[in-house]
């Protein structure tokens, strides 16, 4: 423990912490722009400067570690002036186009400009004139707004291990861009959107598709059907100042009806469906010896994209099950269309997702058109959805809960935890256990796979058979697991695991690239806890017990891995070049 | 390795150099320097090859390439024209020469003519300030150049 003083107040804090954390302990906020708690300090912006008492030295609070007996002044007239100057200098190269910016109201720079009362621009304005990168269907890069804080580069390289982005050039001409001046879509980018979730300003943001949604609901010829992802229900409330971790499923259903959609379904239904298909596939691989082991989950499109580019030798290990969103899309335009006697050509299928990669997934290959149409027509992120609700004058925080529509809206607790790291694994184990033993698990809480470590491994006892499982989240963490599998394979040894779950985003989809801003590990933890509460409160905890799941197999799909299932709910993978060009 | 020699045109010496430097700290700049020595510039293909050989991301290579003005990313023309823009030459009208060459050949600084004949670069002091403004074409030095001499100088290298 280190003992120090912040503005004269004694603080006791763990060694290795930074001054920011020490200040937080006594309820002092030091302004930061380049620093993000997910990332190592880079000390680029200078906004966080503080004074060391009795020393002329200024310290950068984000990078300076706490030291025994250190005494720090975080706020005084001089520091106020320094910070104001730093802001004025940043603003001299940043356009003042806040009104039309994707981050209007959520921008960290705008916030500080407001708090520091910046009213003038004393420095010569030097703006760059570079085109936007709109090459992907997921995110937009606007280099004119970049303040070169470095967060996106660190996220893309350190957290995600993708290296799509790099600082290119030097000095004033530096830009954040893929190699060789390529557009993002030709780069290794996996569209996870973590760069957009970490960018403090509007230089990288989700591609906004809200207009298309509004057009669809106002078109009387369109039958608009919406699904919402597991992680949306536990994060959307933050946009309406509800406590972090609040589950708002019923309010979301209700808001969607007020927006004018025709049917409100839930991706969670198809998360249960995924478990039926993927769980059966796993049991088949384990018991018949047909198919590669370990089986690896495939519901995260950013991960799938990464695997196809960086680890194509793992294609046989990938579950052929589509993601819940794509399954839901496929059955919407087949099973539901038939039941409701609606022409699938008239259905407009929308998915509300925590994720920017989902915008890319809907057209990733021809398997995404299994119904004969685009299975999902449009993806909106949680952030876009929040804006829509606000613009529609819906007082979301106090809406009454409503139920989802039948026959593809009901879900088991197992489905809702798809939104967090370890959740798909836990849901699959619950059902695989029953598929293998014919019995229900006495305790469905598989705590061994829960937690926030980047890689977690464990063993699950299925009536004497040990199933070895591993979970990875944060794309950069997956390589250790995959290298283990590769080396076992090369040595002809037994695979180290039977089943592996991977999610590209740290914490899983709860912290996806399309979720409300300012996500930290603390917020990840609260959202995850929220989903487990939703799970615990569910009438059914296991996917195979969901009555609507039983019904779809009885009425339509016959059984997991049936021919119809294969056609609608499963897909294939292709090796792809890391750089398209 | 033989593939790298045949398909990418890396010489035995270059491959040996890269192999030798592969695991040394600060290797990337040395290796890229050596690649440029061999080809006169660093093509995308060469950058890909270095990325593969060193097992580092292409983005990291371009981060370095774009940081140093020294590295050239496009193939120089058959005749590379360098105009000195060091202080002395700049004061004596080096920039005017650049503008005139741009006009004459339809070139930008750092560009290459469509037929691949000429490329144009601005360089720092070439070390003969007494002759300012100075330019070189394919290594041949021309001093006290005036704009109206330019067509003659250029046509010498046709
Ligand atoms: S979307 Fe993900 S992979 Fe693409 S640039 Fe952003 S962080 Fe990198
Ligand atoms: S794009 Fe955003 S996150 Fe990346 S360096 Fe610029 S301001 Fe920072
Ligand atoms: S972890 Fe979830 S939010 Fe993140 S890229 Fe994958 S599917 Fe999208
Ligand atoms: S936040 Fe510390 S230097 Fe930017």
XYZ file of C-alpha atoms and ligand atoms in Angstrom:
767
model
C 0.000 0.000 0.000
C 1.184 3.488 -0.885
C 0.352 6.521 1.239
C 0.123 9.853 -0.483
C -1.819 13.086 -0.588
C -4.178 14.490 -3.152
C -4.838 18.194 -2.585
C -3.846 17.684 1.039
C -6.189 14.731 1.548
C -4.480 11.496 2.606
C -4.976 8.543 0.248
C -4.023 4.935 0.686
C -3.750 3.028 -2.562
C -2.226 -0.096 -4.069
C 1.257 0.230 -5.497
C 1.285 0.342 -9.271
C -1.853 2.496 -9.490
C -1.694 5.830 -11.294
C -2.424 9.251 -9.862
C -5.808 9.289 -11.611
C -6.897 6.340 -9.511
C -5.573 7.920 -6.333
C -7.524 11.101 -7.052
C -10.653 9.082 -7.731
C -10.375 7.621 -4.232
C -11.009 11.059 -2.738
C -13.650 11.935 -5.315
C -11.436 14.128 -7.457
C -11.772 13.794 -11.222
C -8.765 14.755 -13.290
C -9.672 15.467 -16.922
C -8.242 12.996 -19.470
C -8.517 12.662 -23.216
C -5.971 10.189 -24.512
C -6.141 7.895 -21.504
C -8.643 5.045 -21.332
C -8.695 2.600 -18.430
C -8.800 -0.344 -20.862
C -5.419 0.656 -22.242
C -1.892 1.341 -21.042
C -1.270 5.065 -20.570
C 0.205 6.733 -23.603
C 0.468 10.252 -22.178
C -0.137 12.020 -25.469
C -2.603 14.825 -24.779
C -1.315 16.553 -21.661
C -4.746 17.366 -20.267
C -4.200 15.384 -17.094
C -1.183 17.345 -15.837
C -0.924 17.756 -12.079
C 1.617 19.403 -9.791
C 3.922 17.707 -7.411
C 3.989 19.752 -4.228
C 7.268 21.592 -3.548
C 8.566 20.712 -6.974
C 8.400 22.612 -10.247
C 7.658 19.330 -11.985
C 4.356 18.654 -13.714
C 3.240 15.045 -13.840
C 0.846 13.369 -16.225
C -1.622 11.769 -13.877
C -2.567 9.016 -16.330
C 0.990 7.749 -16.642
C 2.629 8.696 -13.345
C 2.523 5.914 -10.764
C 1.765 6.642 -7.135
C 4.818 6.992 -4.890
C 5.081 6.837 -1.108
C 4.682 10.287 0.491
C 3.948 11.939 -2.845
C 1.801 15.017 -2.489
C -0.090 16.136 -5.554
C -2.130 19.206 -6.464
C -4.676 18.344 -9.111
C -6.519 21.637 -9.493
C -5.441 25.250 -9.100
C -5.544 28.422 -11.148
C -2.375 27.591 -13.041
C -3.433 24.044 -13.903
C -6.786 25.398 -15.007
C -5.004 27.716 -17.417
C -2.675 24.988 -18.695
C -5.584 22.680 -19.360
C -7.512 25.401 -21.078
C -4.535 26.077 -23.327
C -4.176 22.372 -24.132
C -7.838 22.322 -25.124
C -7.525 25.469 -27.218
C -4.597 23.968 -29.055
C -6.471 20.737 -29.746
C -9.454 22.751 -30.941
C -7.259 24.703 -33.363
C -6.931 21.567 -35.479
C -10.409 20.200 -34.832
C -13.458 21.263 -36.844
C -16.242 22.944 -34.882
C -18.944 20.958 -36.618
C -20.457 19.524 -33.435
C -24.033 19.970 -34.612
C -23.680 17.439 -37.394
C -21.271 15.122 -35.630
C -22.034 11.527 -34.666
C -20.717 12.274 -31.190
C -22.738 15.419 -30.534
C -23.629 15.158 -26.864
C -21.334 12.228 -26.096
C -17.997 13.665 -27.232
C -15.298 13.870 -24.572
C -13.631 16.872 -26.210
C -16.923 18.728 -26.505
C -17.569 18.035 -22.850
C -14.256 19.568 -21.768
C -14.690 22.529 -24.114
C -17.996 23.154 -22.366
C -16.659 22.636 -18.840
C -13.660 24.888 -19.417
C -15.861 27.513 -20.986
C -13.912 27.757 -24.236
C -15.427 30.736 -26.034
C -12.643 31.768 -28.366
C -10.095 30.153 -30.567
C -6.881 32.099 -29.985
C -4.705 29.854 -32.144
C -4.572 29.769 -35.910
C -7.076 27.221 -37.163
C -5.459 24.501 -39.227
C -7.898 21.835 -40.363
C -7.093 18.860 -42.521
C -9.069 18.057 -45.561
C -9.067 14.308 -45.866
C -11.894 12.132 -47.148
C -13.966 9.916 -44.857
C -13.399 6.186 -45.076
C -16.855 4.734 -45.671
C -15.611 1.494 -47.193
C -17.083 -0.824 -44.549
C -20.745 -1.228 -43.745
C -19.921 -1.043 -40.036
C -17.884 2.014 -39.128
C -16.922 5.366 -40.612
C -13.499 6.937 -40.176
C -13.418 10.715 -40.373
C -9.753 11.758 -40.190
C -10.605 15.466 -40.055
C -11.875 14.984 -36.505
C -9.034 12.849 -35.223
C -7.151 14.376 -32.269
C -4.452 11.673 -32.479
C -5.037 10.404 -28.996
C -3.965 6.931 -30.085
C -6.749 5.001 -28.394
C -8.022 3.338 -31.570
C -4.550 2.229 -32.597
C -3.912 0.744 -29.174
C -7.319 -0.933 -29.103
C -6.962 -2.404 -32.566
C -3.415 -3.625 -31.917
C -3.271 -4.493 -28.220
C -6.837 -5.495 -27.276
C -7.858 -6.931 -30.620
C -4.526 -8.029 -32.111
C -5.785 -7.045 -35.550
C -3.390 -4.240 -36.523
C -5.803 -2.782 -39.034
C -4.994 0.721 -37.794
C -1.648 2.407 -37.353
C -0.306 5.921 -37.125
C 0.808 6.675 -40.646
C 3.074 9.632 -41.374
C 4.691 12.004 -38.929
C 4.122 15.341 -37.298
C 1.166 17.347 -38.503
C 0.576 14.931 -41.331
C 0.029 11.914 -39.133
C -3.214 10.056 -39.746
C -4.761 6.974 -38.284
C -5.189 4.600 -41.182
C -4.637 1.088 -42.467
C -1.312 0.234 -44.105
C -0.469 1.442 -47.601
C -3.297 3.975 -47.597
C -5.825 1.181 -48.067
C -9.470 1.629 -47.158
C -10.538 -0.195 -43.992
C -12.547 -2.719 -45.923
C -9.431 -3.975 -47.725
C -7.447 -4.081 -44.468
C -7.505 -6.852 -41.822
C -10.275 -4.942 -39.958
C -12.799 -7.324 -38.387
C -15.398 -4.576 -37.935
C -15.626 -5.130 -34.173
C -16.033 -1.383 -33.705
C -13.942 -1.312 -30.544
C -12.069 1.627 -32.064
C -15.372 3.491 -32.338
C -16.318 2.611 -28.769
C -12.993 3.983 -27.497
C -12.560 7.059 -29.708
C -13.147 10.114 -27.498
C -14.431 12.189 -30.420
C -16.372 11.681 -33.632
C -13.428 10.465 -35.706
C -14.611 6.846 -35.751
C -18.259 6.039 -35.327
C -20.845 3.456 -36.280
C -22.397 3.733 -39.705
C -25.791 5.236 -38.984
C -28.682 3.314 -40.533
C -31.537 4.856 -38.566
C -32.932 6.619 -41.603
C -33.504 3.334 -43.362
C -35.357 2.042 -40.331
C -37.640 5.062 -40.259
C -38.306 4.645 -43.962
C -39.288 1.002 -43.436
C -41.737 1.642 -40.589
C -43.437 4.384 -42.566
C -43.858 2.126 -45.578
C -47.301 0.450 -45.388
C -46.133 -2.352 -47.716
C -43.422 -3.424 -45.307
C -44.088 -5.779 -42.452
C -41.382 -4.706 -40.029
C -40.154 -7.387 -37.661
C -37.538 -6.643 -35.033
C -35.254 -8.790 -32.903
C -33.128 -7.545 -30.017
C -29.821 -9.065 -28.963
C -29.117 -10.310 -25.425
C -26.660 -7.516 -24.557
C -28.908 -4.675 -25.718
C -31.401 -5.172 -22.889
C -28.781 -4.631 -20.201
C -27.091 -1.565 -21.684
C -29.735 0.548 -23.387
C -30.955 1.907 -20.053
C -27.661 3.769 -19.622
C -28.646 6.057 -22.481
C -31.674 7.010 -20.378
C -29.792 7.443 -17.115
C -31.012 4.182 -15.610
C -28.534 2.459 -13.281
C -25.869 0.461 -15.124
C -26.951 -3.170 -15.389
C -30.694 -2.499 -15.463
C -32.571 -5.032 -17.562
C -35.058 -3.231 -19.816
C -36.355 -6.040 -22.020
C -40.039 -5.286 -21.464
C -39.527 -1.561 -22.005
C -37.667 -2.239 -25.240
C -40.547 -4.360 -26.560
C -42.920 -1.598 -25.620
C -40.768 1.131 -27.212
C -40.554 -0.877 -30.431
C -44.345 -1.102 -30.645
C -44.591 2.640 -30.092
C -42.077 3.152 -32.871
C -44.536 1.342 -35.107
C -42.946 -2.024 -35.791
C -45.310 -4.865 -36.638
C -43.829 -7.706 -34.614
C -41.450 -7.712 -31.708
C -39.299 -10.811 -31.453
C -36.130 -11.574 -29.618
C -32.687 -12.747 -30.716
C -32.696 -14.668 -27.449
C -35.174 -17.105 -28.956
C -32.576 -17.955 -31.563
C -29.834 -18.027 -28.958
C -31.793 -20.981 -27.584
C -32.057 -22.334 -31.112
C -28.292 -21.925 -31.534
C -27.750 -23.963 -28.385
C -29.968 -26.729 -29.729
C -28.032 -26.854 -32.988
C -24.547 -26.154 -31.676
C -25.048 -28.293 -28.579
C -26.204 -31.219 -30.703
C -23.254 -30.652 -33.010
C -20.899 -30.730 -30.025
C -22.406 -33.908 -28.650
C -22.109 -35.474 -32.089
C -18.439 -34.532 -32.343
C -17.756 -35.829 -28.846
C -19.657 -39.093 -29.067
C -19.317 -40.217 -32.690
C -15.824 -38.979 -33.453
C -17.140 -37.259 -36.581
C -15.854 -33.714 -36.886
C -12.859 -31.909 -35.478
C -12.296 -31.353 -31.771
C -12.308 -28.832 -30.140
C -15.495 -27.299 -31.439
C -15.256 -23.524 -31.490
C -18.192 -21.132 -31.194
C -19.111 -19.063 -34.224
C -21.702 -16.556 -33.035
C -19.382 -13.532 -33.096
C -18.955 -12.297 -36.686
C -15.792 -10.337 -35.864
C -14.243 -13.508 -34.512
C -15.389 -15.485 -37.542
C -13.831 -12.884 -39.818
C -10.617 -12.991 -37.792
C -10.464 -16.779 -37.919
C -11.026 -16.858 -41.682
C -8.149 -14.420 -42.137
C -5.652 -15.463 -39.478
C -6.471 -19.065 -38.581
C -8.126 -20.679 -41.612
C -6.708 -24.032 -40.481
C -9.345 -23.875 -37.711
C -12.262 -23.914 -40.163
C -13.032 -27.612 -39.462
C -13.207 -26.783 -35.761
C -15.740 -24.052 -36.216
C -19.310 -24.810 -35.314
C -21.321 -24.595 -38.505
C -24.169 -23.021 -36.541
C -24.940 -19.489 -37.647
C -25.110 -16.693 -35.138
C -28.402 -16.257 -33.268
C -29.116 -13.082 -35.243
C -28.795 -14.846 -38.586
C -30.833 -17.835 -37.384
C -33.557 -15.498 -36.214
C -33.510 -13.764 -39.594
C -33.790 -17.031 -41.486
C -36.731 -18.344 -39.454
C -38.444 -14.970 -39.518
C -38.786 -15.130 -43.273
C -39.674 -18.825 -43.364
C -41.245 -20.280 -40.216
C -42.847 -17.069 -39.007
C -43.888 -15.980 -42.504
C -45.647 -19.316 -43.030
C -47.323 -19.311 -39.638
C -48.551 -15.749 -40.028
C -49.322 -16.247 -43.693
C -47.254 -13.265 -44.783
C -45.304 -12.942 -48.010
C -41.641 -13.032 -46.906
C -40.834 -10.547 -49.659
C -42.800 -7.988 -47.654
C -41.027 -8.650 -44.386
C -38.389 -6.147 -43.368
C -36.239 -7.832 -40.768
C -34.370 -5.592 -38.346
C -31.879 -6.530 -35.651
C -30.945 -4.279 -32.721
C -27.416 -5.271 -31.796
C -24.604 -4.247 -29.442
C -22.292 -4.724 -32.347
C -20.958 -3.006 -35.469
C -19.687 -6.278 -36.955
C -23.302 -7.450 -37.178
C -23.867 -4.786 -39.838
C -21.228 -6.548 -41.887
C -22.421 -10.053 -41.051
C -25.826 -9.731 -42.739
C -24.229 -9.757 -46.177
C -21.030 -11.664 -45.488
C -21.852 -14.477 -47.918
C -24.721 -16.185 -49.717
C -25.605 -18.272 -46.660
C -27.045 -15.093 -45.138
C -29.853 -15.287 -47.708
C -31.070 -18.762 -46.743
C -34.734 -17.762 -46.778
C -34.407 -16.688 -50.389
C -34.240 -13.068 -49.254
C -31.854 -11.091 -47.091
C -32.489 -12.899 -43.807
C -31.737 -9.705 -41.920
C -32.320 -6.456 -43.783
C -30.947 -3.960 -41.318
C -28.857 -3.812 -38.178
C -29.028 -0.936 -35.724
C -26.609 -0.674 -32.839
C -27.738 0.046 -29.295
C -26.483 3.605 -29.733
C -28.543 4.184 -32.888
C -31.582 2.646 -31.236
C -31.243 4.947 -28.226
C -31.166 7.959 -30.540
C -34.278 6.742 -32.347
C -36.196 6.313 -29.117
C -35.235 9.814 -27.989
C -36.082 11.374 -31.336
C -39.479 9.673 -31.188
C -40.355 11.302 -27.903
C -40.678 8.045 -26.031
C -40.087 8.391 -22.291
C -38.199 5.143 -22.152
C -37.209 5.125 -18.483
C -40.810 4.889 -17.270
C -42.386 2.740 -19.980
C -44.384 -0.276 -18.844
C -43.085 -3.719 -19.619
C -44.713 -5.572 -22.471
C -44.164 -9.158 -23.626
C -42.600 -10.210 -26.930
C -44.670 -11.658 -29.733
C -45.086 -15.328 -30.482
C -43.867 -17.710 -31.952
C -40.212 -16.639 -31.942
C -39.969 -14.302 -28.974
C -39.718 -16.462 -25.878
C -36.380 -17.273 -24.268
C -34.690 -19.278 -21.548
C -32.130 -17.839 -19.143
C -29.429 -19.661 -21.072
C -30.076 -17.358 -24.019
C -29.715 -14.093 -22.219
C -26.184 -14.866 -21.019
C -25.062 -15.134 -24.659
C -24.366 -11.466 -24.163
C -21.395 -12.000 -21.865
C -18.122 -13.837 -21.993
C -18.602 -17.432 -20.879
C -22.344 -17.290 -21.437
C -22.512 -19.274 -24.662
C -20.316 -21.906 -23.062
C -22.531 -22.095 -19.980
C -25.703 -22.267 -22.037
C -24.250 -25.013 -24.231
C -23.114 -27.079 -21.249
C -26.592 -26.894 -19.691
C -28.145 -28.423 -22.783
C -25.283 -30.725 -23.812
C -25.470 -32.316 -20.373
C -29.085 -33.196 -20.934
C -28.471 -34.351 -24.504
C -25.713 -36.700 -23.329
C -27.224 -38.004 -20.090
C -30.923 -37.589 -20.656
C -31.096 -35.889 -17.261
C -31.401 -32.294 -16.139
C -28.443 -30.662 -14.399
C -29.021 -30.352 -10.663
C -27.277 -26.977 -10.609
C -27.374 -25.047 -13.881
C -24.944 -22.379 -12.663
C -21.654 -23.314 -14.303
C -19.526 -20.876 -12.320
C -16.262 -22.408 -13.535
C -16.567 -20.584 -16.875
C -17.611 -17.224 -15.441
C -15.287 -14.297 -14.778
C -13.283 -11.641 -16.576
C -9.873 -13.229 -17.131
C -8.994 -12.932 -20.823
C -8.562 -16.685 -21.105
C -10.285 -19.112 -18.764
C -10.032 -22.862 -18.857
C -11.826 -25.498 -16.896
C -13.280 -28.961 -16.760
C -16.920 -29.862 -16.653
C -17.980 -33.214 -15.301
C -20.675 -34.802 -17.413
C -21.482 -37.849 -15.295
C -17.904 -39.007 -15.118
C -16.799 -37.768 -18.546
C -14.532 -34.778 -18.263
C -15.241 -32.113 -20.850
C -12.370 -29.654 -21.133
C -13.503 -26.156 -22.004
C -11.879 -22.792 -22.623
C -13.200 -19.269 -22.981
C -11.423 -16.289 -24.564
C -12.547 -12.711 -25.024
C -10.763 -9.675 -26.382
C -9.578 -10.805 -29.807
C -5.873 -10.602 -28.937
C -6.378 -13.239 -26.231
C -7.431 -15.984 -28.582
C -3.984 -16.683 -30.015
C -2.654 -18.507 -26.948
C -5.536 -20.992 -27.126
C -5.261 -21.492 -30.861
C -1.502 -21.976 -30.715
C -2.069 -24.645 -28.053
C -4.475 -26.449 -30.349
C -2.160 -26.133 -33.326
C 0.810 -27.526 -31.502
C -1.188 -30.463 -30.090
C -2.394 -31.180 -33.607
C 1.112 -31.030 -35.055
C 2.397 -33.413 -32.404
C -0.522 -35.753 -32.912
C -1.439 -35.259 -29.254
C -4.940 -35.252 -27.827
C -6.605 -31.852 -28.262
C -6.213 -29.782 -25.098
C -9.909 -28.791 -25.161
C -13.234 -30.106 -26.367
C -15.127 -26.855 -26.630
C -13.986 -23.254 -26.925
C -15.966 -20.055 -26.751
C -14.583 -16.894 -28.313
C -15.971 -13.356 -28.320
C -14.055 -10.539 -29.968
C -14.961 -7.868 -27.441
C -13.586 -7.723 -23.914
C -16.371 -8.901 -21.628
C -18.368 -10.184 -24.601
C -21.185 -8.397 -26.421
C -22.146 -6.449 -23.266
C -19.166 -4.301 -24.188
C -19.627 -4.527 -27.951
C -18.532 -1.848 -30.378
C -22.086 -0.534 -30.709
C -22.901 -0.217 -27.013
C -23.314 3.024 -25.034
C -20.028 4.887 -24.565
C -17.655 5.017 -21.608
C -17.532 1.268 -21.077
C -14.956 0.220 -18.485
C -14.374 -3.036 -16.641
C -16.585 -1.759 -13.848
C -19.431 -1.213 -16.303
C -18.748 -4.529 -18.016
C -19.059 -6.234 -14.633
C -22.376 -4.556 -13.871
C -23.844 -5.388 -17.261
C -22.738 -9.000 -16.893
C -24.263 -9.185 -13.414
C -27.476 -7.797 -14.907
C -27.621 -10.587 -17.471
C -27.056 -13.267 -14.826
C -29.921 -11.794 -12.837
C -32.105 -11.976 -15.943
C -31.031 -15.612 -16.280
C -31.833 -16.417 -12.653
C -35.263 -14.840 -12.878
C -36.182 -16.827 -15.978
C -38.892 -19.455 -15.774
C -36.775 -21.775 -17.915
C -33.025 -21.779 -17.469
C -32.082 -24.218 -20.242
C -32.618 -23.719 -23.966
C -34.116 -27.167 -24.556
C -36.931 -26.388 -22.123
C -38.108 -23.245 -23.926
C -41.662 -24.169 -25.091
C -41.401 -22.160 -28.314
C -38.176 -24.007 -29.122
C -39.962 -27.316 -28.656
C -42.699 -26.002 -30.903
C -40.461 -24.908 -33.777
C -38.858 -28.351 -33.876
C -42.249 -30.054 -33.711
C -43.866 -27.849 -36.349
C -41.045 -26.930 -38.674
C -37.445 -27.989 -38.185
C -38.079 -31.608 -37.073
C -34.879 -32.000 -35.064
C -31.515 -30.343 -34.544
C -29.176 -30.817 -37.517
C -32.102 -31.861 -39.730
C -31.925 -31.058 -43.418
C -34.019 -27.964 -42.923
C -31.860 -26.875 -40.019
C -28.791 -27.302 -42.131
C -30.214 -25.216 -44.893
C -31.493 -22.392 -42.722
C -29.400 -22.412 -39.585
C -25.934 -23.536 -40.592
C -23.222 -21.994 -42.695
C -19.778 -22.540 -44.181
C -16.457 -20.726 -43.868
C -13.827 -19.705 -46.363
C -10.178 -18.835 -46.043
C -9.752 -15.120 -46.691
C -6.781 -12.916 -47.399
C -5.661 -10.725 -44.504
C -5.417 -7.842 -46.956
C -7.965 -7.911 -49.732
C -5.625 -5.853 -51.864
C 13.072 -18.853 -49.152
C 13.477 -19.852 -52.783
C 9.934 -18.595 -53.343
C 10.930 -15.231 -51.938
C 13.873 -15.157 -54.316
C 11.957 -16.177 -57.398
C 8.616 -14.486 -56.887
C 9.629 -11.404 -54.991
C 13.027 -10.867 -56.592
C 14.854 -10.633 -53.266
C 18.545 -11.420 -53.888
C 20.434 -14.024 -51.878
C 22.344 -11.228 -50.185
C 19.151 -9.431 -49.196
C 17.613 -12.614 -47.841
C 20.780 -13.342 -45.899
C 20.775 -9.805 -44.523
C 17.181 -10.087 -43.374
C 17.800 -13.478 -41.811
C 20.814 -12.107 -39.993
C 19.013 -9.023 -38.709
C 15.711 -10.734 -38.044
C 15.998 -11.015 -34.290
C 18.118 -7.947 -33.536
C 16.576 -4.916 -31.905
C 15.924 -2.004 -34.221
C 16.043 -4.425 -37.130
C 13.102 -3.071 -39.064
C 14.674 0.197 -40.152
C 17.920 -1.525 -41.147
C 16.068 -4.123 -43.162
C 13.835 -1.639 -44.935
C 16.894 0.456 -45.688
C 18.538 -2.544 -47.287
C 15.416 -3.376 -49.296
C 15.323 0.145 -50.659
C 18.982 -0.140 -51.583
C 18.204 -3.178 -53.665
C 15.076 -1.946 -55.431
C 15.392 1.834 -55.227
C 12.074 1.951 -53.396
C 9.826 -0.233 -51.253
C 6.921 -1.693 -53.115
C 3.812 -3.022 -51.444
C 4.962 -6.474 -52.492
C 8.343 -5.995 -50.789
C 6.636 -4.668 -47.669
C 4.387 -7.755 -47.642
C 7.435 -9.969 -47.995
C 9.270 -8.283 -45.133
C 6.130 -8.594 -42.978
C 6.018 -12.293 -43.745
C 9.712 -12.885 -43.116
C 9.766 -10.974 -39.835
C 6.289 -12.099 -38.793
C 5.163 -8.571 -37.990
C 1.984 -6.777 -39.087
C 2.068 -4.875 -42.351
C 0.623 -1.853 -40.543
C 3.720 -1.672 -38.328
C 5.921 -1.632 -41.426
C 3.955 1.212 -42.967
C 4.070 3.060 -39.667
C 7.862 3.092 -40.001
C 7.929 3.642 -43.767
C 5.713 6.683 -43.549
C 7.577 8.140 -40.579
C 10.879 8.591 -42.428
C 10.969 10.740 -45.537
C 13.912 8.661 -46.632
C 11.743 5.743 -47.664
C 10.208 5.810 -51.114
C 6.976 3.946 -51.681
C 6.731 4.361 -55.429
C 9.110 3.178 -58.050
C 11.312 6.065 -59.169
C 11.266 6.959 -62.852
C 13.986 5.822 -65.196
C 15.497 9.247 -64.582
C 15.029 10.587 -61.094
C 15.084 14.365 -60.899
C 16.078 15.773 -57.532
C 15.682 19.449 -56.861
C 17.461 20.784 -53.822
C 15.177 22.614 -51.427
C 17.820 23.199 -48.771
C 18.038 26.762 -47.448
C 20.485 28.135 -50.025
C 18.763 26.594 -53.032
C 15.371 27.470 -51.685
C 16.368 31.126 -51.403
C 17.809 31.096 -54.910
C 14.623 29.757 -56.497
C 14.626 25.991 -56.011
C 10.897 25.998 -55.585
C 10.448 27.841 -58.880
C 12.357 25.015 -60.552
C 10.052 22.477 -58.965
C 7.003 24.347 -60.225
C 8.428 24.582 -63.718
C 9.272 20.870 -63.829
C 5.782 20.093 -62.571
C 4.453 22.101 -65.511
C 6.787 20.649 -68.078
C 6.275 17.022 -67.129
C 2.843 17.090 -65.500
C 4.340 15.788 -62.285
C 3.842 16.263 -58.575
C 6.614 16.105 -56.005
C 7.116 12.440 -55.283
C 5.359 11.486 -58.508
C 6.370 9.571 -61.612
C 5.371 10.370 -65.211
C 2.862 8.008 -66.767
C 5.505 6.544 -69.085
C 7.748 5.854 -66.082
C 10.526 8.010 -67.552
C 10.900 10.745 -64.973
C 10.263 11.117 -61.296
C 10.577 14.241 -59.218
C 11.786 14.665 -55.685
C 12.587 17.575 -53.438
C 15.733 16.897 -51.406
C 17.561 18.550 -48.543
C 20.980 20.085 -49.160
C 23.066 18.110 -51.664
C 26.254 19.761 -50.459
C 27.113 22.228 -53.209
C 25.360 25.359 -52.002
C 27.824 27.477 -53.977
C 26.054 26.317 -57.119
C 22.532 27.085 -55.853
C 19.980 26.389 -57.127
C 21.070 22.829 -57.711
C 19.347 19.855 -59.252
C 20.417 16.363 -60.252
C 19.070 14.081 -62.931
C 20.033 10.436 -62.730
C 22.852 11.473 -60.452
C 24.312 14.138 -62.758
C 24.572 17.498 -60.985
C 23.432 20.780 -62.567
C 24.240 24.069 -60.841
C 22.944 27.620 -61.078
C 19.969 26.299 -62.986
C 17.480 28.723 -64.453
C 13.951 27.881 -65.508
C 14.651 28.271 -69.222
C 17.473 25.732 -69.039
C 15.089 23.072 -67.798
C 13.686 21.805 -71.137
C 17.244 21.349 -72.399
C 18.394 19.504 -69.291
C 15.381 17.234 -69.304
C 15.651 16.382 -72.989
C 19.272 15.282 -72.476
C 17.827 12.307 -70.607
C 15.181 11.285 -73.057
S -13.311 -2.210 -36.109
Fe -11.986 -3.446 -34.781
S -10.540 -4.379 -36.226
Fe -11.523 -2.705 -37.321
S -10.180 -0.960 -37.054
Fe -11.684 -0.856 -35.400
S -10.719 -1.954 -33.686
Fe -9.580 -2.475 -35.535
S -9.532 8.248 -34.458
Fe -10.292 8.733 -32.405
S -9.338 7.192 -31.098
Fe -8.193 7.206 -32.999
S -6.489 8.582 -32.625
Fe -8.123 9.765 -33.599
S -9.272 10.668 -31.918
Fe -8.027 9.022 -31.040
S -18.265 -10.019 -29.050
Fe -20.384 -9.542 -29.552
S -20.418 -7.336 -29.842
Fe -18.272 -7.964 -29.986
S -17.922 -8.273 -32.182
Fe -18.503 -10.242 -31.277
S -20.717 -10.381 -31.589
Fe -20.136 -8.234 -31.859
S -4.850 11.748 -20.372
Fe -2.870 11.852 -19.528
S -1.731 12.686 -21.153
Fe -3.700 12.407 -22.067
